[in-house]
Amino acid sequence: MLQLNMNLVYTIINLIVLFLLLRHFLIKPVSNIMEKRRQMIADGLQGAQDAQSDAKKMKQEYEDALKGAKLESAAIVEKARSEAKTEYDRIVSEAGSKAGDLLEAAKENVRIEREKTMKDLQTQIAGLAMASAEKIVGDKEQNIYDQFLGEVGGTDENTDK
């Protein structure tokens, strides 16, 4: 029994030594390797999450910038339309004003030409009336002269000419 006890004690000692050796040379390094891998995986996951959150943040910034650019471009287009409408209205108003001025000037020119033509016609009519009157008066004078000569005693044709 003693032998049996001794064997049992040696077996227990062997098992304890084996356990200590396995723990030191096998379990600790494997546990360390597993812990490093677990840490590496956790770091990788954290890095992926950080990269994903950075990507989302950048995407949001780009979308905000794009939205701002769209709003700004819409504002620029609206401003350009407003300025173009104002310029169009100004040009149309100016053209209308110039057209009105030209129309008034044309009316004034027509009035002046009409007055000038009327004066010319009056002058011509007066001249024609004077010529007609002279002819009528001249013919009457000739008739009166011829009549006088006829009554007085004859006509002297040579004296007339």
PDB file of C-alpha atoms in Angstrom:
ATOM      1  CA  MET A   1       0.000   0.000   0.000  1.00  0.00           C
ATOM      2  CA  LEU A   2       2.787   2.160   0.671  1.00  0.00           C
ATOM      3  CA  GLN A   3       3.965   1.470  -2.727  1.00  0.00           C
ATOM      4  CA  LEU A   4       0.597   2.321  -4.000  1.00  0.00           C
ATOM      5  CA  ASN A   5       0.557   5.516  -2.030  1.00  0.00           C
ATOM      6  CA  MET A   6       3.951   6.431  -3.310  1.00  0.00           C
ATOM      7  CA  ASN A   7       2.890   5.795  -6.842  1.00  0.00           C
ATOM      8  CA  LEU A   8      -0.127   7.841  -6.218  1.00  0.00           C
ATOM      9  CA  VAL A   9       1.981  10.670  -4.774  1.00  0.00           C
ATOM     10  CA  TYR A  10       4.380  10.480  -7.743  1.00  0.00           C
ATOM     11  CA  THR A  11       1.511  10.495 -10.122  1.00  0.00           C
ATOM     12  CA  ILE A  12       0.014  13.524  -8.404  1.00  0.00           C
ATOM     13  CA  ILE A  13       3.396  15.289  -8.431  1.00  0.00           C
ATOM     14  CA  ASN A  14       3.832  14.388 -12.081  1.00  0.00           C
ATOM     15  CA  LEU A  15       0.407  15.698 -12.846  1.00  0.00           C
ATOM     16  CA  ILE A  16       1.093  18.946 -10.977  1.00  0.00           C
ATOM     17  CA  VAL A  17       4.445  19.391 -12.722  1.00  0.00           C
ATOM     18  CA  LEU A  18       2.870  18.528 -16.054  1.00  0.00           C
ATOM     19  CA  PHE A  19       0.081  21.005 -15.343  1.00  0.00           C
ATOM     20  CA  LEU A  20       2.583  23.712 -14.380  1.00  0.00           C
ATOM     21  CA  LEU A  21       4.705  23.025 -17.457  1.00  0.00           C
ATOM     22  CA  LEU A  22       1.685  22.975 -19.763  1.00  0.00           C
ATOM     23  CA  ARG A  23       0.390  26.129 -18.170  1.00  0.00           C
ATOM     24  CA  HIS A  24       3.695  27.904 -18.542  1.00  0.00           C
ATOM     25  CA  PHE A  25       4.669  26.692 -22.016  1.00  0.00           C
ATOM     26  CA  LEU A  26       1.355  25.993 -23.678  1.00  0.00           C
ATOM     27  CA  ILE A  27      -1.650  27.588 -21.993  1.00  0.00           C
ATOM     28  CA  LYS A  28      -0.087  31.039 -21.325  1.00  0.00           C
ATOM     29  CA  PRO A  29       1.352  31.501 -24.850  1.00  0.00           C
ATOM     30  CA  VAL A  30      -1.858  30.244 -26.453  1.00  0.00           C
ATOM     31  CA  SER A  31      -3.899  32.489 -24.149  1.00  0.00           C
ATOM     32  CA  ASN A  32      -1.607  35.423 -24.987  1.00  0.00           C
ATOM     33  CA  ILE A  33      -1.938  34.740 -28.705  1.00  0.00           C
ATOM     34  CA  MET A  34      -5.710  34.473 -28.361  1.00  0.00           C
ATOM     35  CA  GLU A  35      -5.811  37.701 -26.311  1.00  0.00           C
ATOM     36  CA  LYS A  36      -3.692  39.493 -28.951  1.00  0.00           C
ATOM     37  CA  ARG A  37      -5.974  38.244 -31.716  1.00  0.00           C
ATOM     38  CA  ARG A  38      -9.044  39.255 -29.764  1.00  0.00           C
ATOM     39  CA  GLN A  39      -7.508  42.706 -29.238  1.00  0.00           C
ATOM     40  CA  MET A  40      -6.572  42.921 -32.915  1.00  0.00           C
ATOM     41  CA  ILE A  41     -10.115  42.010 -33.944  1.00  0.00           C
ATOM     42  CA  ALA A  42     -11.557  44.538 -31.474  1.00  0.00           C
ATOM     43  CA  ASP A  43      -9.176  47.231 -32.811  1.00  0.00           C
ATOM     44  CA  GLY A  44     -10.150  46.320 -36.383  1.00  0.00           C
ATOM     45  CA  LEU A  45     -13.837  46.555 -35.553  1.00  0.00           C
ATOM     46  CA  GLN A  46     -13.295  49.869 -33.780  1.00  0.00           C
ATOM     47  CA  GLY A  47     -11.281  51.155 -36.749  1.00  0.00           C
ATOM     48  CA  ALA A  48     -14.029  50.043 -39.138  1.00  0.00           C
ATOM     49  CA  GLN A  49     -16.654  51.763 -37.000  1.00  0.00           C
ATOM     50  CA  ASP A  50     -14.538  54.934 -36.856  1.00  0.00           C
ATOM     51  CA  ALA A  51     -13.999  54.822 -40.625  1.00  0.00           C
ATOM     52  CA  GLN A  52     -17.722  54.260 -41.181  1.00  0.00           C
ATOM     53  CA  SER A  53     -18.667  57.157 -38.896  1.00  0.00           C
ATOM     54  CA  ASP A  54     -16.065  59.368 -40.632  1.00  0.00           C
ATOM     55  CA  ALA A  55     -17.481  58.333 -44.001  1.00  0.00           C
ATOM     56  CA  LYS A  56     -21.017  59.134 -42.831  1.00  0.00           C
ATOM     57  CA  LYS A  57     -19.841  62.468 -41.479  1.00  0.00           C
ATOM     58  CA  MET A  58     -18.066  63.311 -44.754  1.00  0.00           C
ATOM     59  CA  LYS A  59     -21.108  62.184 -46.734  1.00  0.00           C
ATOM     60  CA  GLN A  60     -23.319  64.460 -44.639  1.00  0.00           C
ATOM     61  CA  GLU A  61     -20.873  67.357 -45.108  1.00  0.00           C
ATOM     62  CA  TYR A  62     -20.828  66.773 -48.879  1.00  0.00           C
ATOM     63  CA  GLU A  63     -24.617  66.571 -48.984  1.00  0.00           C
ATOM     64  CA  ASP A  64     -24.863  69.801 -46.968  1.00  0.00           C
ATOM     65  CA  ALA A  65     -22.313  71.463 -49.245  1.00  0.00           C
ATOM     66  CA  LEU A  66     -24.197  70.201 -52.311  1.00  0.00           C
ATOM     67  CA  LYS A  67     -27.493  71.433 -50.881  1.00  0.00           C
ATOM     68  CA  GLY A  68     -25.878  74.792 -50.126  1.00  0.00           C
ATOM     69  CA  ALA A  69     -24.452  74.942 -53.642  1.00  0.00           C
ATOM     70  CA  LYS A  70     -27.863  74.126 -55.124  1.00  0.00           C
ATOM     71  CA  LEU A  71     -29.500  76.825 -53.018  1.00  0.00           C
ATOM     72  CA  GLU A  72     -26.778  79.286 -53.945  1.00  0.00           C
ATOM     73  CA  SER A  73     -27.060  78.456 -57.644  1.00  0.00           C
ATOM     74  CA  ALA A  74     -30.852  78.820 -57.441  1.00  0.00           C
ATOM     75  CA  ALA A  75     -30.386  82.194 -55.730  1.00  0.00           C
ATOM     76  CA  ILE A  76     -27.900  83.271 -58.414  1.00  0.00           C
ATOM     77  CA  VAL A  77     -30.278  82.184 -61.176  1.00  0.00           C
ATOM     78  CA  GLU A  78     -33.176  83.999 -59.509  1.00  0.00           C
ATOM     79  CA  LYS A  79     -31.062  87.120 -59.069  1.00  0.00           C
ATOM     80  CA  ALA A  80     -29.994  86.960 -62.722  1.00  0.00           C
ATOM     81  CA  ARG A  81     -33.637  86.567 -63.787  1.00  0.00           C
ATOM     82  CA  SER A  82     -34.644  89.505 -61.624  1.00  0.00           C
ATOM     83  CA  GLU A  83     -31.833  91.673 -63.022  1.00  0.00           C
ATOM     84  CA  ALA A  84     -32.698  90.604 -66.575  1.00  0.00           C
ATOM     85  CA  LYS A  85     -36.374  91.464 -65.982  1.00  0.00           C
ATOM     86  CA  THR A  86     -35.406  94.848 -64.552  1.00  0.00           C
ATOM     87  CA  GLU A  87     -33.095  95.514 -67.511  1.00  0.00           C
ATOM     88  CA  TYR A  88     -35.807  94.365 -69.936  1.00  0.00           C
ATOM     89  CA  ASP A  89     -38.349  96.686 -68.315  1.00  0.00           C
ATOM     90  CA  ARG A  90     -35.860  99.562 -68.402  1.00  0.00           C
ATOM     91  CA  ILE A  91     -35.069  98.969 -72.078  1.00  0.00           C
ATOM     92  CA  VAL A  92     -38.751  98.663 -72.998  1.00  0.00           C
ATOM     93  CA  SER A  93     -39.569 101.812 -71.040  1.00  0.00           C
ATOM     94  CA  GLU A  94     -36.673 103.669 -72.635  1.00  0.00           C
ATOM     95  CA  ALA A  95     -37.699 102.460 -76.090  1.00  0.00           C
ATOM     96  CA  GLY A  96     -41.297 103.538 -75.426  1.00  0.00           C
ATOM     97  CA  SER A  97     -40.093 106.930 -74.265  1.00  0.00           C
ATOM     98  CA  LYS A  98     -37.882 107.327 -77.340  1.00  0.00           C
ATOM     99  CA  ALA A  99     -40.721 106.193 -79.587  1.00  0.00           C
ATOM    100  CA  GLY A 100     -43.015 108.746 -77.950  1.00  0.00           C
ATOM    101  CA  ASP A 101     -40.398 111.457 -78.409  1.00  0.00           C
ATOM    102  CA  LEU A 102     -39.914 110.453 -82.061  1.00  0.00           C
ATOM    103  CA  LEU A 103     -43.692 110.455 -82.584  1.00  0.00           C
ATOM    104  CA  GLU A 104     -43.996 113.914 -81.037  1.00  0.00           C
ATOM    105  CA  ALA A 105     -41.085 115.178 -83.161  1.00  0.00           C
ATOM    106  CA  ALA A 106     -42.685 113.673 -86.284  1.00  0.00           C
ATOM    107  CA  LYS A 107     -46.030 115.306 -85.419  1.00  0.00           C
ATOM    108  CA  GLU A 108     -44.253 118.640 -84.905  1.00  0.00           C
ATOM    109  CA  ASN A 109     -42.454 118.254 -88.248  1.00  0.00           C
ATOM    110  CA  VAL A 110     -45.759 117.463 -89.978  1.00  0.00           C
ATOM    111  CA  ARG A 111     -47.371 120.517 -88.353  1.00  0.00           C
ATOM    112  CA  ILE A 112     -44.482 122.757 -89.426  1.00  0.00           C
ATOM    113  CA  GLU A 113     -44.524 121.336 -92.952  1.00  0.00           C
ATOM    114  CA  ARG A 114     -48.312 121.811 -93.112  1.00  0.00           C
ATOM    115  CA  GLU A 115     -47.982 125.444 -92.001  1.00  0.00           C
ATOM    116  CA  LYS A 116     -45.177 126.025 -94.512  1.00  0.00           C
ATOM    117  CA  THR A 117     -47.212 124.401 -97.279  1.00  0.00           C
ATOM    118  CA  MET A 118     -50.252 126.464 -96.313  1.00  0.00           C
ATOM    119  CA  LYS A 119     -48.177 129.670 -96.419  1.00  0.00           C
ATOM    120  CA  ASP A 120     -46.703 128.670 -99.783  1.00  0.00           C
ATOM    121  CA  LEU A 121     -50.178 127.912-101.113  1.00  0.00           C
ATOM    122  CA  GLN A 122     -51.500 131.196 -99.758  1.00  0.00           C
ATOM    123  CA  THR A 123     -48.603 133.010-101.417  1.00  0.00           C
ATOM    124  CA  GLN A 124     -49.207 131.202-104.707  1.00  0.00           C
ATOM    125  CA  ILE A 125     -52.955 131.812-104.489  1.00  0.00           C
ATOM    126  CA  ALA A 126     -52.313 135.481-103.740  1.00  0.00           C
ATOM    127  CA  GLY A 127     -49.927 135.671-106.683  1.00  0.00           C
ATOM    128  CA  LEU A 128     -52.419 133.967-108.967  1.00  0.00           C
ATOM    129  CA  ALA A 129     -55.155 136.280-107.712  1.00  0.00           C
ATOM    130  CA  MET A 130     -52.911 139.293-108.353  1.00  0.00           C
ATOM    131  CA  ALA A 131     -52.065 138.034-111.811  1.00  0.00           C
ATOM    132  CA  SER A 132     -55.732 137.390-112.556  1.00  0.00           C
ATOM    133  CA  ALA A 133     -56.649 140.794-111.184  1.00  0.00           C
ATOM    134  CA  GLU A 134     -53.944 142.474-113.259  1.00  0.00           C
ATOM    135  CA  LYS A 135     -55.116 140.639-116.336  1.00  0.00           C
ATOM    136  CA  ILE A 136     -58.726 141.558-115.664  1.00  0.00           C
ATOM    137  CA  VAL A 137     -57.824 145.143-114.852  1.00  0.00           C
ATOM    138  CA  GLY A 138     -55.393 145.295-117.767  1.00  0.00           C
ATOM    139  CA  ASP A 139     -58.031 143.956-120.175  1.00  0.00           C
ATOM    140  CA  LYS A 140     -60.572 146.431-118.812  1.00  0.00           C
ATOM    141  CA  GLU A 141     -58.108 149.285-119.179  1.00  0.00           C
ATOM    142  CA  GLN A 142     -57.436 148.229-122.736  1.00  0.00           C
ATOM    143  CA  ASN A 143     -61.142 148.010-123.413  1.00  0.00           C
ATOM    144  CA  ILE A 144     -61.712 151.408-121.812  1.00  0.00           C
ATOM    145  CA  TYR A 145     -58.821 152.880-123.837  1.00  0.00           C
ATOM    146  CA  ASP A 146     -60.086 151.355-127.043  1.00  0.00           C
ATOM    147  CA  GLN A 147     -63.550 152.608-126.275  1.00  0.00           C
ATOM    148  CA  PHE A 148     -62.239 156.077-125.517  1.00  0.00           C
ATOM    149  CA  LEU A 149     -60.291 156.201-128.714  1.00  0.00           C
ATOM    150  CA  GLY A 150     -63.261 154.921-130.593  1.00  0.00           C
ATOM    151  CA  GLU A 151     -65.393 157.691-129.227  1.00  0.00           C
ATOM    152  CA  VAL A 152     -62.847 160.393-129.678  1.00  0.00           C
ATOM    153  CA  GLY A 153     -62.234 159.770-133.225  1.00  0.00           C
ATOM    154  CA  GLY A 154     -60.575 156.733-134.363  1.00  0.00           C
ATOM    155  CA  THR A 155     -57.744 154.566-133.496  1.00  0.00           C
ATOM    156  CA  ASP A 156     -54.266 155.137-134.495  1.00  0.00           C
ATOM    157  CA  GLU A 157     -52.765 151.796-134.824  1.00  0.00           C
ATOM    158  CA  ASN A 158     -49.297 153.167-135.363  1.00  0.00           C
ATOM    159  CA  THR A 159     -49.298 155.097-132.127  1.00  0.00           C
ATOM    160  CA  ASP A 160     -50.056 152.030-130.057  1.00  0.00           C
ATOM    161  CA  LYS A 161     -47.173 150.162-131.330  1.00  0.00           C
TER     162      LYS A 161
END
